[in-house]
Short mmCIF file of C-alpha atoms in Angstrom, two decimals:
data_model
loop_
_atom_site.label_atom_id
_atom_site.label_comp_id
_atom_site.label_asym_id
_atom_site.label_seq_id
_atom_site.Cartn_x
_atom_site.Cartn_y
_atom_site.Cartn_z
CA MET A 1 24.24 30.44 -21.54
CA GLU A 2 21.67 29.96 -18.73
CA ARG A 3 21.73 26.46 -17.32
CA VAL A 4 18.67 24.22 -17.47
CA VAL A 5 18.35 21.46 -14.86
CA LEU A 6 15.72 18.76 -14.42
CA HIS A 7 15.02 17.34 -10.97
CA ILE A 8 13.22 13.98 -10.88
CA ASP A 9 11.56 12.86 -7.63
CA LEU A 10 9.94 9.41 -7.41
CA ASP A 11 6.76 10.10 -5.46
CA TYR A 12 6.29 8.23 -2.15
CA PHE A 13 8.72 5.72 -3.62
CA TYR A 14 8.71 2.77 -1.17
CA ALA A 15 4.95 2.90 -0.62
CA GLN A 16 4.25 3.33 -4.33
CA ILE A 17 6.24 0.18 -5.14
CA GLU A 18 4.26 -1.82 -2.56
CA GLU A 19 1.02 -0.33 -3.89
CA ILE A 20 1.79 -1.42 -7.44
CA HIS A 21 2.78 -4.95 -6.51
CA ASP A 22 -0.32 -5.50 -4.37
CA GLN A 23 -3.31 -3.69 -5.85
CA SER A 24 -5.51 -4.75 -2.93
CA ILE A 25 -3.84 -2.12 -0.73
CA GLN A 26 -4.46 0.80 -3.09
CA ASN A 27 -6.66 3.54 -1.61
CA LYS A 28 -5.53 2.57 1.89
CA SER A 29 -3.02 4.23 4.19
CA ILE A 30 0.31 2.52 3.50
CA VAL A 31 3.03 2.72 6.14
CA ILE A 32 6.50 1.36 5.36
CA CYS A 33 8.16 0.35 8.62
CA GLN A 34 11.68 -0.17 9.83
CA TYR A 35 11.06 -2.71 12.59
CA SER A 36 13.61 -2.99 15.39
CA GLY A 37 12.56 -6.54 16.31
CA ARG A 38 12.20 -5.90 20.04
CA THR A 39 8.42 -6.04 20.08
CA GLU A 40 5.70 -6.30 17.44
CA ASP A 41 5.33 -2.52 17.17
CA SER A 42 8.85 -1.38 17.99
CA GLY A 43 10.61 0.63 15.33
CA ALA A 44 10.01 3.71 13.20
CA VAL A 45 8.13 4.75 10.09
CA ALA A 46 10.39 4.87 7.01
CA THR A 47 7.83 6.51 4.73
CA THR A 48 4.13 6.53 3.85
CA ASN A 49 1.79 7.20 0.97
CA TYR A 50 -0.14 10.46 0.73
CA ILE A 51 -3.30 9.00 2.23
CA ALA A 52 -1.48 8.19 5.48
CA ARG A 53 0.14 11.62 5.54
CA LYS A 54 -3.31 13.23 5.69
CA TYR A 55 -3.67 11.68 9.15
CA GLY A 56 -0.32 13.01 10.38
CA VAL A 57 1.67 9.82 9.79
CA LYS A 58 5.14 10.74 8.54
CA SER A 59 8.71 9.51 8.40
CA GLY A 60 10.50 9.15 11.71
CA ILE A 61 7.56 8.72 14.08
CA SER A 62 7.20 5.45 15.98
CA ILE A 63 5.17 2.61 14.51
CA LYS A 64 3.10 2.58 17.68
CA GLN A 65 2.21 6.26 17.23
CA ALA A 66 1.38 5.67 13.55
CA LYS A 67 -1.05 2.89 14.50
CA GLN A 68 -2.72 5.20 17.01
CA LEU A 69 -3.14 7.93 14.37
CA LEU A 70 -4.64 5.42 11.93
CA SER A 71 -6.89 3.70 14.43
CA GLY A 72 -10.21 2.91 12.74
CA LYS A 73 -8.82 3.73 9.29
CA GLU A 74 -8.08 1.27 6.50
CA SER A 75 -4.32 0.88 6.69
CA VAL A 76 -1.48 -1.56 6.09
CA PHE A 77 1.90 -1.71 7.80
CA ILE A 78 4.68 -3.25 5.69
CA ALA A 79 8.28 -4.06 6.61
CA ALA A 80 10.69 -2.15 4.38
CA ASN A 81 12.17 -4.26 1.56
CA HIS A 82 15.32 -2.27 0.84
CA GLU A 83 16.75 -4.76 -1.67
CA LEU A 84 13.61 -4.46 -3.79
CA TYR A 85 13.53 -0.66 -3.59
CA GLU A 86 17.22 -0.40 -4.46
CA SER A 87 16.89 -2.71 -7.45
CA ILE A 88 14.01 -0.67 -8.88
CA SER A 89 15.84 2.57 -8.13
CA ASN A 90 18.86 1.34 -10.11
CA LEU A 91 16.65 0.59 -13.09
CA ILE A 92 15.03 4.03 -13.00
CA MET A 93 18.36 5.82 -12.55
CA ASN A 94 19.57 4.08 -15.71
CA ILE A 95 16.51 5.41 -17.54
CA ILE A 96 17.18 8.98 -16.37
CA ARG A 97 20.91 8.72 -17.09
CA LYS A 98 20.21 8.13 -20.80
CA TYR A 99 18.86 11.66 -21.25
CA SER A 100 22.05 13.57 -20.39
CA SER A 101 25.76 13.02 -19.87
CA LYS A 102 25.51 15.28 -16.81
CA PHE A 103 23.65 13.12 -14.28
CA GLU A 104 23.64 13.11 -10.48
CA GLN A 105 21.81 10.67 -8.23
CA LEU A 106 20.85 12.55 -5.07
CA SER A 107 19.20 9.70 -3.16
CA ILE A 108 17.46 6.38 -3.79
CA ASP A 109 14.45 8.25 -5.20
CA GLU A 110 15.85 11.55 -6.52
CA ALA A 111 18.15 12.55 -9.35
CA CYS A 112 18.92 15.55 -11.52
CA ILE A 113 20.31 16.07 -15.01
CA ASP A 114 21.78 19.13 -16.71
CA ILE A 115 20.36 19.46 -20.22
CA THR A 116 21.74 22.91 -21.04
CA SER A 117 23.77 21.79 -24.05
CA ILE A 118 20.89 19.70 -25.40
CA ILE A 119 18.10 22.28 -25.47
CA ASP A 120 19.96 25.57 -26.04
CA GLY A 121 17.82 27.43 -23.49
CA ASN A 122 14.50 26.25 -24.94
CA TYR A 123 12.23 25.42 -21.99
CA GLU A 124 9.58 23.92 -24.26
CA TYR A 125 12.13 21.35 -25.36
CA ALA A 126 13.01 20.81 -21.69
CA LYS A 127 9.35 20.11 -21.05
CA ASP A 128 9.35 17.52 -23.84
CA ILE A 129 12.33 15.75 -22.25
CA ALA A 130 10.64 15.76 -18.84
CA ILE A 131 7.48 14.22 -20.32
CA LYS A 132 9.54 11.53 -22.07
CA ILE A 133 11.25 10.64 -18.78
CA LYS A 134 7.95 10.51 -16.91
CA ASN A 135 6.38 8.35 -19.62
CA GLU A 136 9.31 5.93 -19.79
CA ILE A 137 9.37 5.45 -16.01
CA LYS A 138 5.62 4.87 -16.06
CA GLN A 139 5.86 2.44 -18.96
CA GLU A 140 8.81 0.45 -17.61
CA GLU A 141 8.00 0.39 -13.89
CA ASN A 142 4.43 1.69 -13.64
CA LEU A 143 5.64 4.38 -11.23
CA ILE A 144 4.85 8.09 -11.21
CA CYS A 145 7.30 10.87 -10.49
CA SER A 146 7.35 14.64 -10.12
CA VAL A 147 9.71 16.73 -12.24
CA GLY A 148 10.93 20.27 -11.70
CA ILE A 149 12.73 22.31 -14.36
CA GLY A 150 14.77 25.38 -13.50
CA PRO A 151 18.03 27.27 -14.05
CA ASN A 152 19.88 25.35 -11.31
CA LYS A 153 19.67 22.38 -8.93
CA LEU A 154 18.03 24.31 -6.09
CA ILE A 155 15.19 25.76 -8.15
CA ALA A 156 14.58 22.51 -10.03
CA LYS A 157 14.23 20.64 -6.72
CA MET A 158 11.90 23.22 -5.20
CA ALA A 159 9.85 23.19 -8.41
CA ALA A 160 9.45 19.41 -8.19
CA ASP A 161 8.54 19.60 -4.48
CA SER A 162 5.89 22.24 -5.15
CA ASN A 163 3.64 20.04 -7.26
CA LYS A 164 3.35 16.45 -6.03
CA PRO A 165 2.48 13.75 -6.81
CA ASN A 166 2.95 13.27 -10.54
CA GLY A 167 3.63 16.95 -11.20
CA LEU A 168 5.63 18.86 -13.79
CA THR A 169 6.66 22.39 -12.87
CA ILE A 170 8.70 24.68 -15.10
CA LEU A 171 10.49 27.73 -13.72
CA PRO A 172 12.51 29.69 -16.29
CA PRO A 173 14.67 32.50 -14.83
CA SER A 174 11.90 35.09 -15.22
CA LYS A 175 9.59 33.10 -12.94
CA VAL A 176 12.07 32.20 -10.19
CA LYS A 177 11.61 35.20 -7.89
CA PRO A 178 7.80 35.33 -8.29
CA PHE A 179 7.82 31.64 -7.30
CA LEU A 180 10.23 31.99 -4.37
CA PHE A 181 9.48 35.33 -2.76
CA PRO A 182 5.91 34.77 -1.43
CA GLN A 183 6.84 31.46 0.22
CA ASN A 184 7.52 31.02 3.90
CA VAL A 185 11.25 30.97 4.53
CA LYS A 186 11.04 27.42 5.92
CA SER A 187 10.25 26.26 2.36
CA LEU A 188 13.78 27.13 1.29
CA TYR A 189 15.94 24.01 0.98
CA GLY A 190 18.39 23.88 3.90
CA VAL A 191 16.27 25.90 6.34
CA GLY A 192 15.47 23.52 9.20
CA PRO A 193 13.55 24.16 12.44
CA LYS A 194 16.50 25.79 14.25
CA THR A 195 17.34 28.13 11.37
CA HIS A 196 13.66 28.94 10.91
CA SER A 197 13.33 29.81 14.59
CA LYS A 198 16.37 32.09 14.48
CA LEU A 199 15.10 33.82 11.32
CA LYS A 200 11.79 34.51 13.05
CA THR A 201 13.64 36.38 15.80
CA LEU A 202 15.06 38.56 13.02
CA LYS A 203 11.49 39.13 11.79
CA ILE A 204 12.21 37.22 8.59
CA GLU A 205 9.10 35.25 7.62
CA THR A 206 9.25 35.04 3.81
CA ILE A 207 11.95 34.16 1.33
CA GLU A 208 11.69 37.69 -0.08
CA GLN A 209 12.49 39.17 3.35
CA LEU A 210 15.49 36.85 3.59
CA ALA A 211 16.72 37.90 0.13
CA LYS A 212 16.53 41.56 1.14
CA CYS A 213 18.19 41.08 4.52
CA ASN A 214 21.62 42.68 4.90
CA LEU A 215 24.33 40.06 4.38
CA ASP A 216 26.33 41.31 7.38
CA VAL A 217 23.32 40.64 9.61
CA LEU A 218 23.10 37.08 8.33
CA ILE A 219 26.83 36.52 8.81
CA LYS A 220 26.56 37.74 12.41
CA HIS A 221 23.88 35.18 13.25
CA PHE A 222 24.72 32.22 10.99
CA GLY A 223 28.43 32.41 10.19
CA HIS A 224 29.98 33.31 6.87
CA LYS A 225 29.44 30.11 4.84
CA PHE A 226 25.79 29.47 5.71
CA ALA A 227 24.95 33.18 5.53
CA ILE A 228 26.27 33.30 1.95
CA TYR A 229 24.14 30.26 1.10
CA LEU A 230 20.99 31.84 2.59
CA HIS A 231 21.68 35.13 0.80
CA LEU A 232 22.18 33.55 -2.62
CA SER A 233 19.61 30.77 -2.48
CA SER A 234 16.84 33.12 -1.34
CA SER A 235 17.34 34.95 -4.66
CA GLY A 236 17.35 31.67 -6.57
CA VAL A 237 21.10 31.60 -7.15
CA ASP A 238 22.87 28.22 -7.05
CA ASP A 239 26.10 27.56 -8.94
CA GLU A 240 26.61 23.98 -7.79
CA PRO A 241 27.19 21.80 -10.87
CA VAL A 242 25.39 18.58 -11.67
CA ARG A 243 28.04 15.91 -11.33
CA GLU A 244 27.90 12.20 -10.83
CA LYS A 245 29.24 10.98 -7.52
CA PRO A 246 31.72 8.09 -7.57
CA VAL A 247 29.72 4.90 -7.98
CA ASP A 248 30.07 1.99 -5.59
CA GLN A 249 28.34 -0.45 -7.94
CA ILE A 250 27.00 -0.71 -11.49
CA GLY A 251 23.97 -2.88 -12.08
CA ARG A 252 21.00 -3.61 -14.31
CA ILE A 253 17.74 -5.36 -13.56
CA PHE A 254 15.02 -6.63 -15.86
CA THR A 255 11.43 -7.80 -15.38
CA LEU A 256 10.81 -11.09 -17.19
CA LYS A 257 7.78 -11.39 -19.45
CA GLU A 258 6.46 -14.08 -17.10
CA ASP A 259 7.67 -15.64 -13.84
CA THR A 260 9.94 -18.58 -14.62
CA LYS A 261 12.60 -21.07 -13.49
CA ASP A 262 13.67 -21.74 -17.07
CA PHE A 263 17.42 -21.17 -17.08
CA THR A 264 17.47 -20.78 -20.88
CA ILE A 265 15.33 -17.64 -20.60
CA ILE A 266 17.28 -16.33 -17.60
CA LYS A 267 20.59 -17.05 -19.36
CA GLN A 268 19.64 -14.86 -22.33
CA THR A 269 18.59 -12.04 -20.01
CA ILE A 270 21.89 -12.25 -18.13
CA GLU A 271 23.84 -11.86 -21.38
CA THR A 272 21.88 -8.73 -22.32
CA LEU A 273 22.22 -7.15 -18.87
CA SER A 274 25.92 -8.03 -18.70
CA LYS A 275 26.60 -6.19 -21.96
CA ASP A 276 24.88 -3.07 -20.57
CA VAL A 277 26.90 -3.25 -17.35
CA TYR A 278 30.15 -3.84 -19.24
CA LEU A 279 29.48 -0.81 -21.46
CA GLN A 280 29.11 1.38 -18.36
CA LEU A 281 32.37 -0.03 -16.96
CA GLN A 282 34.15 0.86 -20.21
CA GLU A 283 32.69 4.36 -20.25
CA GLN A 284 33.93 4.99 -16.69
CA ASN A 285 37.24 3.16 -17.22
CA LEU A 286 36.68 0.82 -14.26
CA THR A 287 37.68 -2.70 -13.35
CA PHE A 288 35.82 -4.84 -10.79
CA LYS A 289 36.55 -7.51 -8.20
CA SER A 290 32.99 -8.65 -7.41
CA VAL A 291 29.99 -9.85 -9.39
CA GLY A 292 26.54 -10.14 -7.84
CA ILE A 293 23.08 -11.31 -8.87
CA THR A 294 19.63 -10.29 -7.68
CA ALA A 295 16.59 -12.54 -7.99
CA ILE A 296 13.21 -11.06 -7.16
CA LEU A 297 10.84 -13.97 -6.71
CA GLU A 298 7.18 -14.37 -7.63
CA ASP A 299 6.22 -13.49 -4.02
CA MET A 300 8.39 -10.30 -4.27
CA ASN A 301 11.03 -11.58 -1.86
CA THR A 302 14.53 -10.53 -2.91
CA CYS A 303 17.56 -12.84 -2.89
CA GLN A 304 21.15 -11.95 -3.69
CA ARG A 305 24.35 -13.90 -4.32
CA THR A 306 27.89 -12.64 -4.95
CA LYS A 307 31.35 -13.85 -5.92
CA THR A 308 34.53 -11.89 -5.20
CA PHE A 309 37.83 -12.47 -7.01
CA GLU A 310 41.33 -11.95 -5.67
CA ILE A 311 42.28 -9.61 -8.51
CA SER A 312 40.42 -7.00 -10.57
CA HIS A 313 38.91 -7.80 -13.98
CA ASN A 314 37.56 -5.92 -16.97
CA SER A 315 36.12 -8.84 -18.94
CA LEU A 316 32.57 -9.17 -20.29
CA ASP A 317 32.91 -12.96 -20.33
CA ILE A 318 33.71 -13.03 -16.62
CA ILE A 319 30.58 -10.99 -15.85
CA ILE A 320 28.39 -13.28 -17.98
CA ASN A 321 29.87 -16.59 -16.83
CA THR A 322 29.96 -15.68 -13.14
CA SER A 323 26.39 -14.37 -13.18
CA GLN A 324 25.11 -17.46 -14.96
CA LYS A 325 26.83 -19.80 -12.50
CA LEU A 326 25.45 -17.87 -9.53
CA PHE A 327 21.94 -18.01 -11.00
CA LEU A 328 22.19 -21.70 -11.86
CA ASN A 329 23.25 -22.56 -8.30
CA PHE A 330 20.46 -20.39 -6.93
CA LEU A 331 17.81 -22.03 -9.13
CA ASN A 332 18.90 -25.47 -7.92
CA GLN A 333 18.18 -24.37 -4.33
CA GLU A 334 15.02 -22.29 -4.85
CA SER A 335 11.55 -23.68 -5.58
CA LYS A 336 9.83 -20.39 -6.40
CA LYS A 337 9.78 -18.82 -9.86
CA ILE A 338 11.77 -15.68 -10.64
CA ARG A 339 10.06 -12.41 -11.58
CA ARG A 340 13.07 -10.12 -12.03
CA VAL A 341 16.69 -10.80 -12.89
CA GLY A 342 19.47 -8.43 -11.90
CA ILE A 343 23.26 -8.37 -12.08
CA LYS A 344 25.83 -5.97 -10.68
CA VAL A 345 29.58 -5.47 -10.41
CA PHE A 346 31.37 -3.66 -7.60
CA HIS A 347 34.63 -3.23 -5.65
CA PHE A 348 36.03 -0.97 -8.36
CA SER A 349 39.49 0.19 -9.36
CA LYS A 350 40.52 2.50 -12.16
CA ASN A 351 41.58 0.57 -15.25
CA THR A 352 45.36 0.94 -15.70
CA GLY A 353 45.17 -0.21 -19.31
CA GLN A 354 46.98 -3.47 -18.58
CA THR A 355 45.09 -6.58 -19.65
CA LYS A 356 45.22 -9.37 -17.11
CA LEU A 357 45.73 -12.99 -18.09
CA PHE A 358 42.41 -13.93 -16.46
CA ASP A 359 40.50 -11.46 -18.66
CA PHE A 360 40.98 -13.87 -21.57
CA ASN A 361 39.13 -16.63 -19.69
#
């Protein structure tokens, strides 16, 4: 049976989050910065929205250069808030994960799922699933994403990249080569500037020309492993499975109905989130040594607290009680109201099946 893979890409993720939480900056160039702290403008651009990209501002350039490119334009420069972005990413990954048992997070803003066994090769059904994912992400987090659907991870990713932002592109096997072949070879995932330059010396400009190039020629110039990749991927072939990488933490986060310091409300939320986290621990047969909380405040600042135990646990009560104590202590020290509540567990070990005395506490 032909595989069917969905690739989900959260469009201009960092900048989109900032845009949603401060509507006054919408329709302006948004530049997310990683400041070095040496001078006011020292550091690099982490990412931008699409408006800023029109003026040549892109990831990796200096903040000083970005300000020069946007001189005279309406623009805002914002320090990256990685804790906030990670917390929202975790929430969205949990949404995507629900739609298939074969899930792989590729980065903070990209993931893919294999839905082959769910749809039985029906790409219309795949489209329905993609729309449901897009709608749920929009409803829960007010964020847009682009989705690509194809017979493997490579084609699904290229499909998503081809129609952004907020796109949905479907490439069944019959449409893969017509989609790939006319494109410049630098559009192929994995072809960077050096590879592109070398391919040009071989008079290879399009993906079709690469697909038709003799494999021995490619091996001579790129080595056996990378030559095989170029040969197969240029024809749309990719056998790499969708598989979840080992997790370093499991967490859930929830947006409260209104900003609050009422511990009764927060306590109920912690219990619900803890049960979700515990279920994921059970499914993956993991124990944990550390429990952490995340509090996103009314001004969007992010605060975190953790507690680490000497031995591993697999108890729901320990997750709930530890999280509640951490939040209660935090509330006693913080004057601002809380907008989002998050919990996580980490420092994992595989569950040996032995119940520890402390797990009854």
